[in-house]
Coordinates of C-alpha atoms in Angstrom, one line a residue:
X1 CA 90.9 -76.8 -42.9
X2 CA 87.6 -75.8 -44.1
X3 CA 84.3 -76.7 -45.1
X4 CA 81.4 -75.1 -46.6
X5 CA 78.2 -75.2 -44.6
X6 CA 75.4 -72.9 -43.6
X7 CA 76.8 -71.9 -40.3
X8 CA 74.0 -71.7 -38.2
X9 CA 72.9 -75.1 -39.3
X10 CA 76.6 -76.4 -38.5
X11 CA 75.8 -74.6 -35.3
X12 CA 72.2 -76.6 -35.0
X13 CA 74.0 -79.4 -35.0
X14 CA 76.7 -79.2 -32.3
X15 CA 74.2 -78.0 -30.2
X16 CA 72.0 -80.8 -30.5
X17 CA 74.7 -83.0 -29.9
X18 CA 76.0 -81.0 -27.0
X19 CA 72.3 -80.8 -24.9
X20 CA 71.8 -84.5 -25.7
X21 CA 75.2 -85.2 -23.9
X22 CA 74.5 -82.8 -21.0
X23 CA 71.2 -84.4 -20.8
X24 CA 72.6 -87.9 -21.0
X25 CA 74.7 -87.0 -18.6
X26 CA 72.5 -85.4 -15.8
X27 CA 72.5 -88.6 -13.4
X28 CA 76.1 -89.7 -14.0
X29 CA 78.7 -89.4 -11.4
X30 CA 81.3 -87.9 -14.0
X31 CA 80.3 -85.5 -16.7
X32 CA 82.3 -84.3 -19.4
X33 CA 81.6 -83.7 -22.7
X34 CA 84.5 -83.0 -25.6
X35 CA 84.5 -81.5 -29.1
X36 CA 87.5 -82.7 -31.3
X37 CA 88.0 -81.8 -35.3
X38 CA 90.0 -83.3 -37.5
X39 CA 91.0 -83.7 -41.2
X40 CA 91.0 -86.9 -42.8
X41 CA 91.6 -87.2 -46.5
X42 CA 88.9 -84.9 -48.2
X43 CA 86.7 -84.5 -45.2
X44 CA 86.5 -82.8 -41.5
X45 CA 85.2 -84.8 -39.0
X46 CA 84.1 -83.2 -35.5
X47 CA 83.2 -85.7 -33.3
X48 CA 81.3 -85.0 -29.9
X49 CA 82.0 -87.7 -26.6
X50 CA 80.6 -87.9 -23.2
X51 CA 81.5 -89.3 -20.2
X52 CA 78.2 -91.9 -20.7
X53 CA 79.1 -95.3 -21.1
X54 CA 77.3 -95.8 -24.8
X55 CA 74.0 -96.4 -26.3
X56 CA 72.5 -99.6 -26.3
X57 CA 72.4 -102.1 -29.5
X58 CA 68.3 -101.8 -29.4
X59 CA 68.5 -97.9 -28.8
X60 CA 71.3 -97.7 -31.5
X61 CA 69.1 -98.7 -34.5
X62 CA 66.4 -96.2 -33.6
X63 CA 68.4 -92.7 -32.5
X64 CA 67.8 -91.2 -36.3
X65 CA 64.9 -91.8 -36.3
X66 CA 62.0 -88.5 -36.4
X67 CA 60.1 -88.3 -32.5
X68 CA 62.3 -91.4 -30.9
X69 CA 63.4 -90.0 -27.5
X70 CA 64.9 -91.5 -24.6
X71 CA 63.9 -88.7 -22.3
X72 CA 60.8 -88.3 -20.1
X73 CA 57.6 -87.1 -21.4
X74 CA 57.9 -83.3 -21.9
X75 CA 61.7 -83.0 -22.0
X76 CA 62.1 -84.0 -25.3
X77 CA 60.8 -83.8 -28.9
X78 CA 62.5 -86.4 -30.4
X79 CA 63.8 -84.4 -33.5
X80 CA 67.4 -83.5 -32.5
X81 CA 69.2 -86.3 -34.0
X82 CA 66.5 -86.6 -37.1
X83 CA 67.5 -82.9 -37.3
X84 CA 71.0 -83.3 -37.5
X85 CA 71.7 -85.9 -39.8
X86 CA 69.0 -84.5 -42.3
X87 CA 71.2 -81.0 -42.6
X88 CA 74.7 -83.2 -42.3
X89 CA 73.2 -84.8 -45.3
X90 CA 71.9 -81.9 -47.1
X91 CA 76.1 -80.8 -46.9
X92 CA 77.4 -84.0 -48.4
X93 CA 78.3 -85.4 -45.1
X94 CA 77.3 -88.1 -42.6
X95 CA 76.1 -88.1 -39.2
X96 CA 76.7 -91.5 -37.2
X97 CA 77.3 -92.8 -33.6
X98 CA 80.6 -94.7 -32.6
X99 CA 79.6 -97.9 -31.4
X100 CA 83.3 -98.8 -31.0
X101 CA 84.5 -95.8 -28.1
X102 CA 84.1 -97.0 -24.8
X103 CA 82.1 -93.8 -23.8
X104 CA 79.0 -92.1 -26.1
X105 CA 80.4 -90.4 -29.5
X106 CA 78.9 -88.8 -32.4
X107 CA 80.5 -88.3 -35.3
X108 CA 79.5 -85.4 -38.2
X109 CA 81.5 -85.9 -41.2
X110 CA 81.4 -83.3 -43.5
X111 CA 83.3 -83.0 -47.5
X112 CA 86.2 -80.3 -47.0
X113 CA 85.3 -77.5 -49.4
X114 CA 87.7 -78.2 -52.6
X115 CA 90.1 -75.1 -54.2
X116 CA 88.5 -74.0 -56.8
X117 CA 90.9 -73.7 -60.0
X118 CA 91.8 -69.5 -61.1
X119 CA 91.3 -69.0 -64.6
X120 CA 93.7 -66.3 -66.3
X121 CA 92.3 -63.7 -68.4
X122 CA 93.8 -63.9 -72.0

């Protein structure tokens, strides 16, 4: 499976995803944090859970959004998310939370990169 992407933004955004979980995660008894990737028709999704127990409804609707933070003043800029989903965008893909798992997941999805046809010389 592969995808094309500017690697070191891929890399932005798995580690934005991956602090914000570690953060998330600094009070909780149980910390883990897992990366899974998988195909699915023409895309790869790599989706990034936490041992938290979700996001809230209210917080939900305002994640994406440039300077929101849940973290105290000074430990956060409130970009990270705004970040990520701007350059999952800029590769075709989508960026979004999983209100559905029973712990916190994000989800990038990105467009696997198509074959491209060889032409024969005549």
């Amino acid at each position: 499976m592969h995808i094309e992407c500017r690697d070191i933004q891929i890399l932005t955004i798995i580690m934005n995803l991956v602090n914000n979980a570690r953060d998330a995660l600094e009070d909780q008894p149980e910390k883990w944090v897992r990366l899974h990737v998988t195909e699915e028709n023409d895309f790869v999704e790599i989706s990034v859970t936490d041992s938290g127990k979700g996001i809230s409804r209210n917080i939900q609707e305002k994640i994406f959004q440039p300077f929101f933070t849940t973290k105290e003043l000074g430990k956060g800029t409130g970009l990270g998310l705004s970040i990520a989903k701007g350059i999952v965008e800029s590769h075709r893909g989508a960026l979004y939370y999983d209100s559905f798992c029973a712990n916190t997941r994000f989800i990038v999805r990105l467009p696997k990169l198509q074959p491209q046809p060889h032409s024969q010389a005549a």
